[in-house]
CSV table of C-alpha atoms in Angstrom, one decimal:
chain,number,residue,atom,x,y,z
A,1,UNK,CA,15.4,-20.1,11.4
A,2,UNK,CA,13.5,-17.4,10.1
A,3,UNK,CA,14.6,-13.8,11.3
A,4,UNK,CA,12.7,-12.6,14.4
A,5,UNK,CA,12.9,-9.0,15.6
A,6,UNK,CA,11.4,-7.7,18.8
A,7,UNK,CA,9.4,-4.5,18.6
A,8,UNK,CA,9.9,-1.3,20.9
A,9,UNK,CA,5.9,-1.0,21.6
A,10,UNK,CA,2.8,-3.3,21.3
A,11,UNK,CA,0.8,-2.3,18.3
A,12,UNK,CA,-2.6,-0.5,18.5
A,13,UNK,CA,-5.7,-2.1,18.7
A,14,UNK,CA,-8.1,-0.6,15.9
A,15,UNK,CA,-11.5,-1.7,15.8
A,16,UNK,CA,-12.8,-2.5,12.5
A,17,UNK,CA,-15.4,-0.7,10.4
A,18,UNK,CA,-19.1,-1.8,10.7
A,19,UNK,CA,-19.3,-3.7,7.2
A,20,UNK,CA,-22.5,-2.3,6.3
A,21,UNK,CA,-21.0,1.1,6.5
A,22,UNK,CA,-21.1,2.8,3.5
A,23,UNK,CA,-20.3,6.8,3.7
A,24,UNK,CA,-20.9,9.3,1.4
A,25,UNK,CA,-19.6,12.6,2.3
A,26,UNK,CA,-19.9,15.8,-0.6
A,27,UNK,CA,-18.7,13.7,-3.8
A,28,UNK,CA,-16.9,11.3,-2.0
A,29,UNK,CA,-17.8,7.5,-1.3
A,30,UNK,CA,-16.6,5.1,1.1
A,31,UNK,CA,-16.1,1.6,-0.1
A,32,UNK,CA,-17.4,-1.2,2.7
A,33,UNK,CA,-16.3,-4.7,2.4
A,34,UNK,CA,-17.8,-6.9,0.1
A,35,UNK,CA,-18.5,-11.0,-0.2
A,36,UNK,CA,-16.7,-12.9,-2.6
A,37,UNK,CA,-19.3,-13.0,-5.4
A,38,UNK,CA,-20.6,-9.5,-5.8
A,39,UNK,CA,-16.6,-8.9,-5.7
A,40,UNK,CA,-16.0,-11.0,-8.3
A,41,UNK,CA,-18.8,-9.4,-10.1
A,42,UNK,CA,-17.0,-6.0,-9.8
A,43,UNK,CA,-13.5,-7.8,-11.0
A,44,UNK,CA,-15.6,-9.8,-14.4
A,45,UNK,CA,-17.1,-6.2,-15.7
A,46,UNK,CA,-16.2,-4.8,-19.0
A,47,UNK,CA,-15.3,-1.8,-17.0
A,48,UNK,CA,-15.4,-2.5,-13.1
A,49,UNK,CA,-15.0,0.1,-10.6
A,50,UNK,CA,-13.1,0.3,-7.0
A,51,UNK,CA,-14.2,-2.7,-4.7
A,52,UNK,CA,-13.6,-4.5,-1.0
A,53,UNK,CA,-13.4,-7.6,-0.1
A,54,UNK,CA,-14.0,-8.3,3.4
A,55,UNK,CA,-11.2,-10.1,5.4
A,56,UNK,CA,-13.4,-13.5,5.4
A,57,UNK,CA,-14.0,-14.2,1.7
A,58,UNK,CA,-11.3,-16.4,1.6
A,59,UNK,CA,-8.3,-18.1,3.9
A,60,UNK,CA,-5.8,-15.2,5.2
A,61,UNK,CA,-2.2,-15.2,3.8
A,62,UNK,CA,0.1,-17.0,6.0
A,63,UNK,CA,2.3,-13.6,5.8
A,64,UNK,CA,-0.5,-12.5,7.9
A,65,UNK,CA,2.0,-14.1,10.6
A,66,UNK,CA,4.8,-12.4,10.0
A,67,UNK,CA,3.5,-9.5,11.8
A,68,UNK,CA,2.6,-10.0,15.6
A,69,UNK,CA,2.2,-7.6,18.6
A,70,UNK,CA,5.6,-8.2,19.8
A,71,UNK,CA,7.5,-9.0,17.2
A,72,UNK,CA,8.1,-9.3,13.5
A,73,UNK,CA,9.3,-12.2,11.8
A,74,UNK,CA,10.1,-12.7,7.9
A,75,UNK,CA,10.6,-16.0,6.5
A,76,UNK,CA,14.5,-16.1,5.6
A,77,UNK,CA,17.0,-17.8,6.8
A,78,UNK,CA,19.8,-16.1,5.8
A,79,UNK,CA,18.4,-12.4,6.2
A,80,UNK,CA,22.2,-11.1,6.0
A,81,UNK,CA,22.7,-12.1,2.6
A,82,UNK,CA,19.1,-11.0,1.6
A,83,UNK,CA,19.5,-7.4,0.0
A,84,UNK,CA,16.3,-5.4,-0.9
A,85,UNK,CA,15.9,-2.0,-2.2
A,86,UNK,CA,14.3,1.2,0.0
A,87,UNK,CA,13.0,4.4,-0.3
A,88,UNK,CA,14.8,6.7,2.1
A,89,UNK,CA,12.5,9.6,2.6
A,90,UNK,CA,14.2,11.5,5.8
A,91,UNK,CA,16.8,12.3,6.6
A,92,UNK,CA,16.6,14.5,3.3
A,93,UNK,CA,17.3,14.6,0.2
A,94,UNK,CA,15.0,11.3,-1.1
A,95,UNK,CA,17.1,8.6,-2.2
A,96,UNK,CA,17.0,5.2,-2.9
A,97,UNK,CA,19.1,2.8,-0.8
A,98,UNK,CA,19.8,-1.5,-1.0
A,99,UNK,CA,20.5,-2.8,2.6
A,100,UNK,CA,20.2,-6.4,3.9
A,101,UNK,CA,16.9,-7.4,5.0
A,102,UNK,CA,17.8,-7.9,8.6
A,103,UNK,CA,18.7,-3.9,8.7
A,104,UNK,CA,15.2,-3.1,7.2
A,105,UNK,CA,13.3,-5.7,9.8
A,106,UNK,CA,15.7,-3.9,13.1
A,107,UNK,CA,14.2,-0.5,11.7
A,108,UNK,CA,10.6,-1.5,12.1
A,109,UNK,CA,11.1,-3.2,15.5
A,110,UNK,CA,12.6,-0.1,16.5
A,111,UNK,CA,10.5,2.0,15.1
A,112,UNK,CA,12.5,5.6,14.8
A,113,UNK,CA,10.9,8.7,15.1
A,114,UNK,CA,10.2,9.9,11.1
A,115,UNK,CA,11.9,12.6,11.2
A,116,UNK,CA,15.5,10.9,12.0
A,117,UNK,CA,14.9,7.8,9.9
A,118,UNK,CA,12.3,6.9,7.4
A,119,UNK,CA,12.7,3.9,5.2
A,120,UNK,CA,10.3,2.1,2.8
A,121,UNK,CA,10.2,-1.0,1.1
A,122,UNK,CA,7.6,-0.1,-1.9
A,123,UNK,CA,7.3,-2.2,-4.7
A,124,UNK,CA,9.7,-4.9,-3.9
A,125,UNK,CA,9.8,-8.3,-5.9
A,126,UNK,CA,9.7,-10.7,-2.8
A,127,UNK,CA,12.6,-12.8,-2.5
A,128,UNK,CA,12.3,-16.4,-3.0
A,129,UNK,CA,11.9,-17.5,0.6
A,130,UNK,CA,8.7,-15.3,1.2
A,131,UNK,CA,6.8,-16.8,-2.1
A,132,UNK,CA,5.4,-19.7,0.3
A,133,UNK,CA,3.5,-17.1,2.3
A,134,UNK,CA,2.3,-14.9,-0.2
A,135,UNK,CA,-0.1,-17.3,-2.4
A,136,UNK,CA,-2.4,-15.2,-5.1
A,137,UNK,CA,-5.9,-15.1,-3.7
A,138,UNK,CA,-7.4,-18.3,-5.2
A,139,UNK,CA,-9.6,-16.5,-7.7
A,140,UNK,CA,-6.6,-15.1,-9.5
A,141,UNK,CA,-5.1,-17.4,-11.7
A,142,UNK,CA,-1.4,-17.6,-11.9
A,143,UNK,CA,-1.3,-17.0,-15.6
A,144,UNK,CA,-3.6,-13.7,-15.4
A,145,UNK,CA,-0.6,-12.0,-12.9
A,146,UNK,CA,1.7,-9.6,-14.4
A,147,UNK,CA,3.6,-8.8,-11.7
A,148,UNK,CA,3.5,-9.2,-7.5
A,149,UNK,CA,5.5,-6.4,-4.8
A,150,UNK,CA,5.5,-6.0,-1.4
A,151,UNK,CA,5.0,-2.5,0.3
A,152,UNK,CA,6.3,-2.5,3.9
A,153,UNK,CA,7.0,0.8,6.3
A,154,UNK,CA,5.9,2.9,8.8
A,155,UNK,CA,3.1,5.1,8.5
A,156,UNK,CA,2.7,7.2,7.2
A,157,UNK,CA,3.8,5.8,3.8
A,158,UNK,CA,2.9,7.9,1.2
A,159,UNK,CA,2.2,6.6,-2.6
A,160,UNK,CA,1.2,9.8,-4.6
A,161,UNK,CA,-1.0,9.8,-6.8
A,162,UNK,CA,-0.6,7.7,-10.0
A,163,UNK,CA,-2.5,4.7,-12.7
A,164,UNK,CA,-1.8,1.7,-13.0
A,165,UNK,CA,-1.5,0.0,-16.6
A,166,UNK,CA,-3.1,-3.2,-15.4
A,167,UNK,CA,-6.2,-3.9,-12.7
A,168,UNK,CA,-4.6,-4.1,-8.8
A,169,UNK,CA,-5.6,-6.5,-6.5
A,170,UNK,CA,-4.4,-4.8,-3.2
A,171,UNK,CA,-4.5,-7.4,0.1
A,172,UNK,CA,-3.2,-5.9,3.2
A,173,UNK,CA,-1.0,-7.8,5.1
A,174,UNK,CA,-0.1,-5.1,8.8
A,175,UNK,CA,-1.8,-1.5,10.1
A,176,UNK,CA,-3.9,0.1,8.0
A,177,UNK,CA,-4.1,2.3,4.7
A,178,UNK,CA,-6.3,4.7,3.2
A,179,UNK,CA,-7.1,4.8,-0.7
A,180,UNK,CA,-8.2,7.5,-2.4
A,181,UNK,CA,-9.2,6.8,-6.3
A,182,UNK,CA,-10.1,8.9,-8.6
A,183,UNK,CA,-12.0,8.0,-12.1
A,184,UNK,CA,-9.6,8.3,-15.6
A,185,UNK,CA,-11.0,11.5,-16.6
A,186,UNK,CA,-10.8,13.0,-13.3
A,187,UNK,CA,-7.5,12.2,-12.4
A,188,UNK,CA,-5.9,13.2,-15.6
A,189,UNK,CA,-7.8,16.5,-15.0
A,190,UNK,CA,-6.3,16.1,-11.4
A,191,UNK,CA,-2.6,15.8,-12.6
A,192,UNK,CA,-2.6,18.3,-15.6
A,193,UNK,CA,-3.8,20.8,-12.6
A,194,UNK,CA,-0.8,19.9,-10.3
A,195,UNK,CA,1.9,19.5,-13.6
A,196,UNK,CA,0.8,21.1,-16.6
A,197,UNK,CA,0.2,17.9,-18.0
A,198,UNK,CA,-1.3,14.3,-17.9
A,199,UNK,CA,1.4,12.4,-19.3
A,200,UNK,CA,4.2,10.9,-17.0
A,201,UNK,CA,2.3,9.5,-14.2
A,202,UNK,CA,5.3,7.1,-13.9
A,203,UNK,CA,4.9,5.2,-9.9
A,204,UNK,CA,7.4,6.9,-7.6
A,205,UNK,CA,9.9,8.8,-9.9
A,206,UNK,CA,12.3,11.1,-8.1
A,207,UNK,CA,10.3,14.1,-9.0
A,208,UNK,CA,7.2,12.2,-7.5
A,209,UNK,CA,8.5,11.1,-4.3
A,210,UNK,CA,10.5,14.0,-3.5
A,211,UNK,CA,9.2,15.4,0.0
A,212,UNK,CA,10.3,19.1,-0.6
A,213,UNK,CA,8.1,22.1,0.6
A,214,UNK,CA,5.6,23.2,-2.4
A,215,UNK,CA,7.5,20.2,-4.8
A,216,UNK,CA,5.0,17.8,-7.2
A,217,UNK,CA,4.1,15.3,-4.4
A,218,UNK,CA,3.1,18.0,-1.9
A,219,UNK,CA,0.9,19.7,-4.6
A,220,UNK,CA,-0.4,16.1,-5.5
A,221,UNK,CA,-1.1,15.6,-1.8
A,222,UNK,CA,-2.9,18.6,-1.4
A,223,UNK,CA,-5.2,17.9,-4.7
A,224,UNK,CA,-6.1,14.9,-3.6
A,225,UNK,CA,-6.2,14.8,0.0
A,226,UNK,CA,-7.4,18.1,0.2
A,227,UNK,CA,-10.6,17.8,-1.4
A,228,UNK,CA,-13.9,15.5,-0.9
A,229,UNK,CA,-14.7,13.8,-4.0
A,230,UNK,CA,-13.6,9.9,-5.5
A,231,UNK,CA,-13.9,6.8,-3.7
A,232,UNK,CA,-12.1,6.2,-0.7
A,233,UNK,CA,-10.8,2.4,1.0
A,234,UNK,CA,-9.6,1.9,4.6
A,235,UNK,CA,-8.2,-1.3,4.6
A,236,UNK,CA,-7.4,-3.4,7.6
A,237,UNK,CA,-5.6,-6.5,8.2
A,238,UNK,CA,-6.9,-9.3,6.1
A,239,UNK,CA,-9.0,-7.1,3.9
A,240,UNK,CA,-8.5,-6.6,0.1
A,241,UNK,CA,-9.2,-3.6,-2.5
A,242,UNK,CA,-9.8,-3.8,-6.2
A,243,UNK,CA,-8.2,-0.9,-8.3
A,244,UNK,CA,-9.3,-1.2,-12.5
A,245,UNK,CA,-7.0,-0.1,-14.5
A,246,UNK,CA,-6.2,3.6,-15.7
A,247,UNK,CA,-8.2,4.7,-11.9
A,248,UNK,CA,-6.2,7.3,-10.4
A,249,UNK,CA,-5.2,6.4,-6.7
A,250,UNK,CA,-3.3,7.6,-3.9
A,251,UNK,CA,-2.3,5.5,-0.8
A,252,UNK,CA,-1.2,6.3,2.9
A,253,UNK,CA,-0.3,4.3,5.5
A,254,UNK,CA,-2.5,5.2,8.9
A,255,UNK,CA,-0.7,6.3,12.0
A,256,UNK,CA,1.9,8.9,13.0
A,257,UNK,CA,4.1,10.3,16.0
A,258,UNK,CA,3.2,8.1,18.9
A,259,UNK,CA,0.9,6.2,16.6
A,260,UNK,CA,3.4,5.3,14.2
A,261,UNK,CA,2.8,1.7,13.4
A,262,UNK,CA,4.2,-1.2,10.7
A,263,UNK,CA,1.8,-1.0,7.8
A,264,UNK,CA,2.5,-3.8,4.9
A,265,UNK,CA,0.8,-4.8,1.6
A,266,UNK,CA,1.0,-6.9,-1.0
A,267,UNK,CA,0.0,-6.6,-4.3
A,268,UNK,CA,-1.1,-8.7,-7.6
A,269,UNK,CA,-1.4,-6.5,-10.9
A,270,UNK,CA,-3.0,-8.4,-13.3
A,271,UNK,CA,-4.6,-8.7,-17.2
């Protein structure tokens, strides 16, 4: 039977963004939700740019399931035995942790306050038994993926700011996140501010993740979340969100204090 963990409150109802909305405020552009061909369109260019696609373009993910108002459920039967890695971001100092699945999945049902206990699940390979659930989106053939992870937490999850070295299909399985991208030039200029340099962008290295007052991912935070320029995403349930490679992007997961809510993603890098 697959593990099943009750949660300690329902999860908010968020309404959804009028797909037609698309904001521009200083230098900085929301994204609304495309169909499936001028998506497509954006993912075929020579050089494509950031892109939605709305949550009806094609069939939702059965892991959509996993995630219910009342409960979570992930498809392993033996979730004991099942050991995945985690960030551990508080208490401090950050460090990286491997615990059986069944003590990650009793951590989002009870749903801690951040500050005594905050675990992520960020780039994890799936395991074998949640492969059935997680099918590429049907216009990504199999041979074209590089690699697949799943992101699971509670907001707010942080992923700093950071390039990929292959384009990013990100489909959004629970909650809510917020992009922010940044063109290539811009970002480098973005990093060299915050480091001294635009080399090393390497995705959640020690020095990146670490949550110390005034350290590299508060002063990437503050660059990036602090000012009004890029393109920005809010992706809901069901919805997906294009990232080219060598675009610059940051990611949080919505919701905090009483708000705090399961937010989970998976993601296809591909050539």
């Amino acid at each position: 039977m697959p593990a099943r963990f009750e949660t300690a409150t329902s999860r908010h109802s968020l309404p959804h963004p009028d797909p037609q909305a698309a904001l521009k405020t200083s230098e900085m552009s929301r994204l609304a939700p495309l169909a499936l061909a001028p998506f497509l369109a954006h993912v075929a260019a020579a050089n494509p740019t950031p892109a939605m696609l709305a949550r009806t373009a094609f069939a939702p993910l059965p892991a959509l399931g996993w995630f219910s108002r009342t409960s979570i459920s992930f498809p392993d039967a033996a979730p004991d035995s099942t050991i995945v890695s985690l960030e551990s971001h508080a208490p401090p100092p950050f460090k990286r942790i491997s615990a059986p699945l069944s003590f990650f999945a009793a951590y989002l049902a009870l749903r801690p306050p951040q500050s005594q206990l905050d675990l992520y699940l960020a780039q994890q390979v799936p395991p074998p038994s949640f492969l059935p659930d997680l099918p590429p989106p049907p216009f990504l053939a199999t041979d074209r993926i590089a690699h697949t992870s799943l992101w699971i937490g509670l907001s707010p999850t942080i992923s700093p700011l950071h390039e990929d070295p292959d384009h990013n299909i990100l489909y959004q399985l629970a909650g809510r996140k917020v992009v922010r991208m940044l063109d290539p030039a811009r970002g480098k200029e973005v990093l060299a501010q915050v480091r001294g340099t635009a080399t090393g962008s390497r995705l959640r290295g020690d020095e990146m993740m670490s949550a110390e007052p005034g350290g590299e991912r508060d002063r990437l935070e503050q660059a990036v979340w602090g000012a009004h320029e890029g393109v920005e995403a809010m992706l809901q349930e069901g919805e997906s969100l294009l990232i080219p490679r060598g675009w610059w992007h940051a990611v949080r997961g919505v919701g905090e204090g009483e708000a705090r809510q399961v937010t989970a993603s998976v993601n296809w890098w591909f050539r």
